[in-house]
Structures are given as structure tokens and as C-alpha cells.
Tab-separated table of C-alpha atoms and ligand atoms in Angstrom:
chain	number	residue	atom	x	y	z
A	1	MET	CA	23.353	60.438	63.358
A	2	PHE	CA	23.542	57.419	66.122
A	3	ILE	CA	21.567	59.357	68.524
A	4	ARG	CA	18.923	57.342	69.804
A	5	LYS	CA	17.120	57.546	72.905
A	6	ASN	CA	16.401	54.232	74.383
A	7	ARG	CA	13.366	52.457	74.292
A	8	PRO	CA	11.197	50.563	76.435
A	9	TRP	CA	12.656	46.656	74.791
A	10	GLN	CA	16.635	48.791	75.148
A	11	SER	CA	18.500	49.026	78.339
A	12	ARG	CA	22.129	50.502	78.710
A	13	GLU	CA	24.475	47.799	77.854
A	14	ASP	CA	25.992	47.625	80.662
A	15	ASP	CA	23.610	46.111	82.741
A	16	VAL	CA	23.366	43.201	80.216
A	17	THR	CA	27.122	42.806	79.452
A	18	PRO	CA	29.398	40.848	81.362
A	19	LYS	CA	31.738	43.174	83.411
A	20	GLY	CA	34.544	40.992	81.706
A	21	LEU	CA	34.135	41.966	78.255
A	22	TYR	CA	32.299	45.127	78.043
A	23	LEU	CA	35.949	46.199	79.303
A	24	ASP	CA	37.981	44.477	76.642
A	25	ARG	CA	35.656	45.796	74.066
A	26	ARG	CA	36.448	48.948	75.300
A	27	ALA	CA	40.202	48.060	75.026
A	28	ILE	CA	39.913	46.713	71.614
A	29	MET	CA	38.113	49.893	70.601
A	30	ALA	CA	40.228	52.300	72.115
A	31	GLY	CA	43.260	50.147	70.341
A	32	GLY	CA	41.607	51.076	66.706
A	33	GLY	CA	43.272	53.719	65.030
A	34	ALA	CA	40.316	54.555	63.055
A	35	LEU	CA	38.272	55.622	66.653
A	36	ALA	CA	41.177	57.756	67.671
A	37	LEU	CA	39.904	59.856	65.361
A	38	ALA	CA	38.729	63.018	67.115
A	39	GLY	CA	37.983	61.358	70.222
A	40	LEU	CA	34.866	59.535	68.394
A	41	SER	CA	33.228	57.050	70.104
A	42	GLY	CA	33.130	53.570	68.210
A	43	CYS	CA	29.845	54.481	66.679
A	44	GLU	CA	30.232	57.810	65.588
A	45	ALA	CA	33.687	56.961	64.425
A	46	GLN	CA	32.343	54.352	62.028
A	47	SER	CA	29.257	56.045	60.653
A	48	ALA	CA	32.589	58.739	59.707
A	49	GLN	CA	34.043	55.996	57.482
A	50	VAL	CA	31.167	54.692	56.486
A	51	ALA	CA	29.990	58.371	55.360
A	52	ALA	CA	33.447	59.187	53.712
A	53	GLY	CA	32.946	56.639	51.534
A	54	GLN	CA	35.659	54.151	52.907
A	55	THR	CA	34.424	50.802	52.500
A	56	GLY	CA	37.940	49.028	54.065
A	57	ALA	CA	37.271	45.817	54.024
A	58	GLY	CA	38.409	44.245	57.655
A	59	GLN	CA	39.606	41.136	57.754
A	60	ARG	CA	37.702	37.547	58.463
A	61	PRO	CA	39.150	35.981	61.140
A	62	ALA	CA	39.192	31.946	61.208
A	63	SER	CA	37.820	31.989	64.957
A	64	GLY	CA	37.815	33.293	68.349
A	65	ALA	CA	37.022	37.004	69.155
A	66	LEU	CA	35.564	40.066	66.556
A	67	ASP	CA	36.508	43.474	66.481
A	68	PHE	CA	32.933	45.566	67.341
A	69	SER	CA	30.930	48.147	68.653
A	70	ALA	CA	28.329	48.556	70.999
A	71	THR	CA	25.372	49.679	69.907
A	72	ASP	CA	21.986	50.660	72.827
A	73	TYR	CA	20.489	47.244	70.938
A	74	THR	CA	19.805	45.612	73.960
A	75	ILE	CA	16.758	44.543	76.290
A	76	ALA	CA	16.759	44.039	79.826
A	77	ASP	CA	16.717	40.130	80.034
A	78	PRO	CA	19.527	37.847	80.950
A	79	GLN	CA	20.927	36.533	77.304
A	80	THR	CA	20.691	32.796	77.422
A	81	PRO	CA	24.053	30.562	78.020
A	82	TYR	CA	26.836	30.414	75.697
A	83	PRO	CA	26.717	26.663	75.720
A	84	ALA	CA	22.848	26.252	75.024
A	85	VAL	CA	22.891	28.923	72.507
A	86	THR	CA	25.392	27.038	70.825
A	87	GLY	CA	24.598	23.584	72.099
A	88	TYR	CA	20.523	23.844	71.417
A	89	ASN	CA	19.644	24.029	67.916
A	90	ASN	CA	17.633	23.760	64.436
A	91	PHE	CA	19.589	23.828	61.688
A	92	TYR	CA	17.504	21.241	59.847
A	93	GLU	CA	20.294	20.740	57.499
A	94	PHE	CA	22.673	18.711	59.936
A	95	GLY	CA	19.515	16.486	61.119
A	96	ILE	CA	16.593	17.510	63.180
A	97	GLY	CA	17.289	16.962	66.808
A	98	LYS	CA	18.766	19.975	68.684
A	99	ASP	CA	21.871	18.576	69.491
A	100	ASP	CA	22.758	17.349	66.184
A	101	PRO	CA	23.953	21.054	64.465
A	102	ALA	CA	26.749	21.156	67.463
A	103	ARG	CA	27.590	17.651	66.409
A	104	TYR	CA	27.553	17.635	62.674
A	105	ALA	CA	28.083	20.960	61.566
A	106	SER	CA	31.553	21.173	62.126
A	107	ALA	CA	31.995	19.515	58.372
A	108	LEU	CA	30.690	22.508	57.004
A	109	THR	CA	33.478	24.159	55.199
A	110	THR	CA	33.195	28.177	56.006
A	111	ASN	CA	36.380	29.513	54.757
A	112	PRO	CA	36.437	30.405	51.659
A	113	TRP	CA	32.812	31.209	51.480
A	114	SER	CA	31.028	33.430	48.377
A	115	ILE	CA	27.989	34.816	48.335
A	116	GLU	CA	25.662	35.059	44.408
A	117	ILE	CA	23.565	37.902	44.725
A	118	GLU	CA	21.225	38.107	41.835
A	119	GLY	CA	17.907	39.671	40.193
A	120	HIS	CA	17.037	43.232	40.096
A	121	ALA	CA	20.124	45.422	41.051
A	122	ALA	CA	23.055	47.385	39.447
A	123	ARG	CA	25.070	44.619	40.980
A	124	THR	CA	25.419	41.302	40.582
A	125	GLY	CA	27.286	38.224	40.563
A	126	ARG	CA	29.343	36.489	42.914
A	127	PHE	CA	30.969	38.014	45.983
A	128	ALA	CA	33.811	36.783	48.842
A	129	LEU	CA	31.655	37.354	51.729
A	130	GLU	CA	34.808	40.126	52.948
A	131	ASP	CA	33.398	41.986	49.950
A	132	VAL	CA	30.309	41.496	51.027
A	133	VAL	CA	29.809	42.003	55.090
A	134	ASP	CA	32.654	44.795	56.024
A	135	PHE	CA	34.348	43.422	58.861
A	136	SER	CA	35.879	46.672	60.114
A	137	THR	CA	32.698	47.846	60.934
A	138	LEU	CA	30.957	45.477	62.934
A	139	GLU	CA	28.424	46.574	65.810
A	140	GLU	CA	26.766	44.267	68.898
A	141	ARG	CA	22.993	43.669	69.215
A	142	ILE	CA	21.454	41.562	71.803
A	143	TYR	CA	18.268	40.432	70.800
A	144	ARG	CA	15.413	38.284	71.529
A	145	LEU	CA	14.939	34.891	69.217
A	146	ARG	CA	11.826	33.241	69.339
A	147	CYS	CA	11.028	29.956	67.889
A	148	VAL	CA	7.746	28.518	66.460
A	149	GLU	CA	8.107	25.421	68.625
A	150	ALA	CA	7.314	28.377	71.663
A	151	TRP	CA	10.563	28.748	73.058
A	152	SER	CA	13.206	31.882	73.337
A	153	MET	CA	16.451	33.055	73.694
A	154	VAL	CA	18.285	36.018	73.929
A	155	ILE	CA	21.547	36.224	71.869
A	156	PRO	CA	24.026	38.403	71.716
A	157	TRP	CA	25.378	38.786	67.785
A	158	VAL	CA	27.363	40.542	66.121
A	159	GLY	CA	27.313	41.545	62.756
A	160	VAL	CA	25.907	44.285	60.339
A	161	PRO	CA	22.525	45.797	59.395
A	162	LEU	CA	20.974	44.157	56.202
A	163	SER	CA	19.908	47.178	55.307
A	164	ARG	CA	23.491	48.647	54.661
A	165	VAL	CA	24.545	45.131	52.425
A	166	LEU	CA	21.616	45.197	49.914
A	167	ALA	CA	21.940	48.758	49.342
A	168	ALA	CA	25.743	48.012	48.546
A	169	PHE	CA	24.248	46.357	45.449
A	170	GLN	CA	21.560	48.793	44.330
A	171	PRO	CA	18.467	47.111	44.050
A	172	THR	CA	16.145	48.741	41.234
A	173	SER	CA	12.767	49.315	42.019
A	174	ASP	CA	11.591	46.422	40.620
A	175	ALA	CA	13.300	44.095	43.535
A	176	ARG	CA	10.383	44.634	45.826
A	177	TYR	CA	10.848	41.681	47.718
A	178	VAL	CA	14.454	39.261	48.760
A	179	GLN	CA	14.773	36.146	48.429
A	180	PHE	CA	18.049	34.129	50.591
A	181	GLU	CA	19.201	30.448	50.508
A	182	THR	CA	21.249	28.532	52.329
A	183	HIS	CA	23.966	26.790	50.877
A	184	LEU	CA	23.563	22.967	49.752
A	185	ASP	CA	26.436	20.391	49.963
A	186	ARG	CA	24.990	16.757	50.212
A	187	ASP	CA	28.437	15.493	51.810
A	188	GLU	CA	28.826	17.638	54.386
A	189	MET	CA	25.976	18.657	54.763
A	190	ARG	CA	23.948	15.063	56.315
A	191	GLY	CA	20.862	15.851	57.362
A	192	THR	CA	20.085	17.019	53.480
A	193	ARG	CA	19.943	13.034	52.371
A	194	PHE	CA	16.911	12.997	54.346
A	195	PRO	CA	13.506	14.964	52.470
A	196	VAL	CA	13.089	16.456	55.548
A	197	LEU	CA	12.189	19.592	53.625
A	198	ASP	CA	12.993	20.583	49.887
A	199	TRP	CA	16.494	21.477	49.688
A	200	PRO	CA	18.057	24.417	49.606
A	201	TYR	CA	16.454	25.827	52.641
A	202	VAL	CA	14.888	29.294	51.270
A	203	GLU	CA	13.774	32.051	53.255
A	204	GLY	CA	12.280	35.793	52.019
A	205	LEU	CA	11.327	39.064	52.979
A	206	ARG	CA	9.228	42.166	51.358
A	207	MET	CA	12.355	44.614	50.496
A	208	ASP	CA	11.007	47.709	53.166
A	209	GLU	CA	11.320	44.678	55.881
A	210	ALA	CA	14.765	44.184	54.922
A	211	MET	CA	15.251	47.555	55.037
A	212	ASN	CA	14.610	47.848	58.263
A	213	GLU	CA	16.500	48.742	61.254
A	214	LEU	CA	16.543	46.088	63.094
A	215	ALA	CA	16.761	43.226	60.222
A	216	PHE	CA	20.869	42.064	60.542
A	217	LEU	CA	23.389	39.856	59.217
A	218	ALA	CA	25.275	38.380	62.311
A	219	VAL	CA	28.856	36.908	61.456
A	220	GLY	CA	29.474	36.307	65.469
A	221	LEU	CA	27.821	35.499	68.420
A	222	TYR	CA	28.928	36.751	71.869
A	223	GLY	CA	32.144	38.632	70.908
A	224	GLU	CA	32.998	35.679	68.317
A	225	VAL	CA	32.879	33.851	65.220
A	226	LEU	CA	30.158	32.200	64.712
A	227	PRO	CA	30.044	28.564	65.540
A	228	ASN	CA	28.815	26.646	62.779
A	229	GLN	CA	26.082	25.312	64.522
A	230	ASN	CA	24.827	29.048	64.418
A	231	GLY	CA	24.629	29.311	60.356
A	232	ALA	CA	28.178	30.558	59.929
A	233	PRO	CA	29.640	31.780	58.608
A	234	VAL	CA	26.928	34.694	57.846
A	235	ARG	CA	22.785	34.183	58.907
A	236	LEU	CA	20.247	36.333	58.971
A	237	VAL	CA	18.392	37.598	62.186
A	238	VAL	CA	14.666	39.351	62.211
A	239	PRO	CA	13.453	39.076	65.677
A	240	TRP	CA	10.109	39.968	65.093
A	241	LYS	CA	9.757	37.198	63.344
A	242	TYR	CA	9.574	33.217	64.100
A	243	GLY	CA	13.050	32.405	64.280
A	244	TYR	CA	12.907	30.072	61.094
A	245	LYS	CA	12.906	33.515	58.984
A	246	SER	CA	16.475	33.766	60.358
A	247	ILE	CA	18.009	32.012	57.601
A	248	LYS	CA	21.480	30.219	58.210
A	249	SER	CA	24.786	29.955	56.062
A	250	ILE	CA	23.773	31.973	53.191
A	251	SER	CA	25.150	31.709	49.894
A	252	LYS	CA	22.751	33.117	48.166
A	253	ILE	CA	20.769	36.587	48.037
A	254	ARG	CA	17.949	37.276	45.054
A	255	PHE	CA	16.459	40.582	44.178
A	256	VAL	CA	12.851	39.695	42.814
A	257	SER	CA	9.206	41.347	42.153
A	258	GLU	CA	7.433	38.769	43.430
A	259	GLN	CA	7.174	37.267	46.827
A	260	PRO	CA	9.316	34.004	46.954
A	261	GLU	CA	8.997	30.858	47.967
A	262	THR	CA	10.220	30.090	51.533
A	263	SER	CA	10.985	26.539	52.876
A	264	TRP	CA	8.685	26.063	55.587
A	265	ASN	CA	5.914	27.950	53.641
A	266	ARG	CA	6.551	25.531	51.218
A	267	SER	CA	6.280	22.396	53.415
A	268	ALA	CA	3.288	23.922	55.612
A	269	PRO	CA	1.224	26.857	54.750
A	270	ARG	CA	-1.509	26.788	56.676
A	271	GLU	CA	1.402	26.468	59.597
A	272	TYR	CA	3.787	28.706	58.547
A	273	GLY	CA	3.149	31.716	56.405
A	274	PHE	CA	5.305	34.043	54.450
A	275	TYR	CA	5.227	36.928	57.229
A	276	SER	CA	6.004	34.795	59.862
A	277	ASN	CA	5.490	37.651	62.809
A	278	VAL	CA	5.588	36.975	66.184
A	279	ASN	CA	2.169	36.891	67.389
A	280	PRO	CA	0.615	36.164	70.498
A	281	ASN	CA	-2.989	35.836	69.375
A	282	ARG	CA	-2.430	34.115	66.128
A	283	ALA	CA	-1.901	29.794	67.563
A	284	HIS	CA	-0.133	27.777	65.358
A	285	PRO	CA	-2.682	25.264	64.136
A	286	ARG	CA	-1.506	22.603	66.279
A	287	TRP	CA	-0.715	24.653	69.717
A	288	SER	CA	-0.707	28.040	71.667
A	289	GLN	CA	1.344	30.875	70.723
A	290	SER	CA	0.525	33.173	73.857
A	291	SER	CA	3.705	32.166	75.882
A	292	GLU	CA	6.839	31.026	75.431
A	293	ARG	CA	9.589	28.554	77.178
A	294	VAL	CA	12.907	30.045	78.158
A	295	ILE	CA	15.899	28.622	77.131
A	296	GLY	CA	18.797	27.859	79.143
A	297	GLY	CA	17.354	29.565	83.107
A	298	ASN	CA	15.040	27.625	85.618
A	299	VAL	CA	13.493	24.824	83.136
A	300	PHE	CA	9.998	25.526	83.956
A	301	ALA	CA	10.236	29.463	83.554
A	302	ARG	CA	7.877	30.777	80.808
A	303	ARG	CA	7.539	34.300	79.319
A	304	ASP	CA	4.168	35.900	77.793
A	305	THR	CA	5.154	36.530	74.170
A	306	GLU	CA	5.228	39.926	72.858
A	307	MET	CA	3.568	41.194	69.522
A	308	PHE	CA	6.256	41.398	67.272
A	309	ASN	CA	8.136	39.500	69.951
A	310	GLY	CA	8.543	42.787	71.706
A	311	TYR	CA	9.599	45.338	68.500
A	312	ALA	CA	6.596	46.666	67.681
A	313	GLU	CA	7.594	50.236	67.844
A	314	GLN	CA	10.532	49.753	65.088
A	315	VAL	CA	8.390	47.349	62.512
A	316	ALA	CA	4.164	47.814	63.332
A	317	HIS	CA	3.491	50.638	60.610
A	318	MET	CA	4.827	48.161	58.533
A	319	TYR	CA	2.317	45.933	58.365
A	320	ALA	CA	0.011	48.625	59.347
A	321	GLY	CA	-3.890	48.167	57.738
A	322	MET	CA	-2.806	44.250	57.204
A	323	ASP	CA	-5.371	40.958	58.655
A	324	LEU	CA	-1.923	39.645	60.636
A	325	ILE	CA	-4.259	36.658	61.213
A	326	GLU	CA	-4.892	36.185	57.792
A	327	ASN	CA	-1.150	37.158	56.581
A	328	HIS	CA	0.115	35.317	59.091
B	402	MTE	N1	19.258	27.455	56.804
B	402	MTE	C1	18.603	27.036	58.165
B	402	MTE	N2	18.147	28.043	58.501
B	402	MTE	C2	17.603	27.791	59.526
B	402	MTE	C3	16.955	26.525	60.063
B	402	MTE	C4	17.726	24.950	59.303
B	402	MTE	O1	17.433	24.173	59.338
B	402	MTE	N3	18.008	26.049	58.158
B	402	MTE	N4	16.078	26.942	61.095
B	402	MTE	C5	15.644	28.559	62.229
B	402	MTE	C6	15.332	28.029	63.312
B	402	MTE	S1	13.815	26.848	63.159
B	402	MTE	C7	15.688	28.409	63.954
B	402	MTE	S2	14.604	28.688	65.089
B	402	MTE	C8	16.298	29.385	64.065
B	402	MTE	C9	17.850	29.021	65.257
B	402	MTE	O2	18.347	29.699	65.310
B	402	MTE	P1	19.584	29.418	66.723
B	402	MTE	O3	19.747	27.391	66.122
B	402	MTE	O4	21.271	30.070	65.806
B	402	MTE	O5	19.508	29.926	67.387
B	402	MTE	O6	17.538	29.074	63.144
B	402	MTE	C10	16.662	29.243	61.450
B	402	MTE	N5	17.289	28.821	60.562
B	403	MO	MO1	12.515	27.564	64.883
């Protein structure tokens, strides 16, 4: 368990993690009681806890540093600088300008936060975020984020695998898809006073996609609590799909039997499909998807877009035999 060889898109985390952060994290982990167990590394101790069935919901800090363990879900490319990750955003509930979320999302109340679990599952109802995400088992994953607008970032997220969260609600065999819904508050989210999208923002995944090892629920980035503009207090991260699938500030999760509606598909079905897998071979009707602008570095920096955003080895099998132009 947790023995995994490096894949082409992975590299040793010390290649990409700033040294100071890396050492701090080791110090944090060395201080954690559970990790002292039999000299286990962070990941091993964490899986031992899970195996022992201890849920031990950790504390959720209101801001600042999170406790988390390293993983080998990393990529060699440099991380997008923090000011760009938190200053150049899409979060239309706060306005359509790239700097609107950083300016206005602080109005959102993220504590307390609850998530409504509905549909085909044994455990449903309203749960505090701390009972949905176990803050004592957080891990870091450095993923590429590719927006459908042909730009990209590399972001160090902190969170938990989505599969672990969903499994805890014991979905039944009728749960073939899962739909996610963003919180809606017309006062705190000033952009929702305009009919840009049909609020609340909704997204969805097929069940096997949701249970894929890469699907992640983030509660932090750069080792700290998620800034509101990035989807606090909890957002989805599905790195092989266009960024709009990675829905922010989630307040509902629904297990459903039919393919659920998604906001961008509903607004422009020809442009945005349900699957929305990153695909350099399928142009958006209004622009090419074959390359992307790299945010945060040289203004002219571009890279070729990769199939499934570089994650084909982990996800391509889920789409075997499907026409990915038709099912875009
Ligand atoms: N609720 C909600 N989630 C959202 C969006 C949004 O407007 N509202 N924008 C999406 C888009 S288009 C992208 S590219 C990513 C951007 O995430 P980031 O701002 O954290 O980089 O969030 C996605 N999640
Ligand atoms: Mo996007």
C-alpha cells in the first residue's frame, strides 16, 4: 500500500517543493503523535490509521497553515507563483473579471460550513464539513490545471481523495453519477445577481470518474487554508478535465442514476460537453485547444496541451471505445 513508482508526469517532490516548505513540513510531521507510530512515514501512518477505522476528525483551522503529508503526485514543471494562483481566478459568483474573485470573495462566510448529501446512498443528510473531510488525513498533490480558455497553472493543493469521502456515504448501485452544487447566497456572492449562469453552479462526474485516484477534494493550497477566491472551504479538483469541472465552494453532493446537468453544458452545449476531458485534438468552436498560455511566468510562455492534460495513464482506460470528439 502506498508503494507507487514514479510516473512520467511525476518527479521527486524535493525537485519542486521550495526547500523551506519541505523542511517545515517534515518538522510538522515528526511532531505528529500518530506518525511516531513504529517509525512509519507520513503516508504509511496515515493508511494505518485508515485501516484501523479511526476517523478522528481533525481540527479545521480558520486560516493559515494546514497539517498534511507529502505524496508523489507531483509534476516537474515549476509551480505557478502564489500571487497568480490567488489573483487570477474564475469564480463567476463573484464577477466575470479575473481579479473580481480576489476582490470580492472575502464576503463569503465559510465557517460554519455544511454539505447536504442526497440521493442513492445509505448515509444522507446534512453534515458539517469537518465530518465530510477528515482534517487529520490531509495530503498534498501538485496538479496541472488547464482552463478551457487555453491557459494553465501548476498548483500544490492540500486535501483528500474524493473516493474516500464518497465511499463513507455508502453509495448504492443506483448511484451511477454524482452531482456537485456550489453554495448560493445572493448577498455574499455579488455576481449571482446577474444571470451569467443559471445559479447555483452545478457540475457532475460519472461514478468511475469520481472514484478515480486523481479526483481530489481540496481544502487548501500552498500548505494553507484555501483562499475564498479559490473555492473555500472545499472544492473539487479533477486535473484531467477543463478547469470548470473543478467546482468551488461545494454545499451539495447528490448521488444520481442519470447523467446530471452541468452549468456550462446547459449554457452552451455545443461548446462545453459533460465530459470536458482536456483534448488538444478537439478545438473549441471559437478557438484551438492545441496549446496553452502558461500563467505566472514569461508573458509569452506557451506549452503544447496534452491529452487528458498529461494524465492519460491514470484515466484513459475509463474512456476506452468512446468517441471523445462526439463525447466532448
Ligand atoms: N462555483 C464555481 N466553480 C468554478 C468556477 C466558477 O465560476 N464557479 N470556475 C471554474 C473555472 S472556469 C476554472 S478555470 C477554475 C479556476 O480555479 P482557480 O480560480 O482556483 O484557479 O474553477 C472552476 N470552478
Ligand atoms: Mo476555466
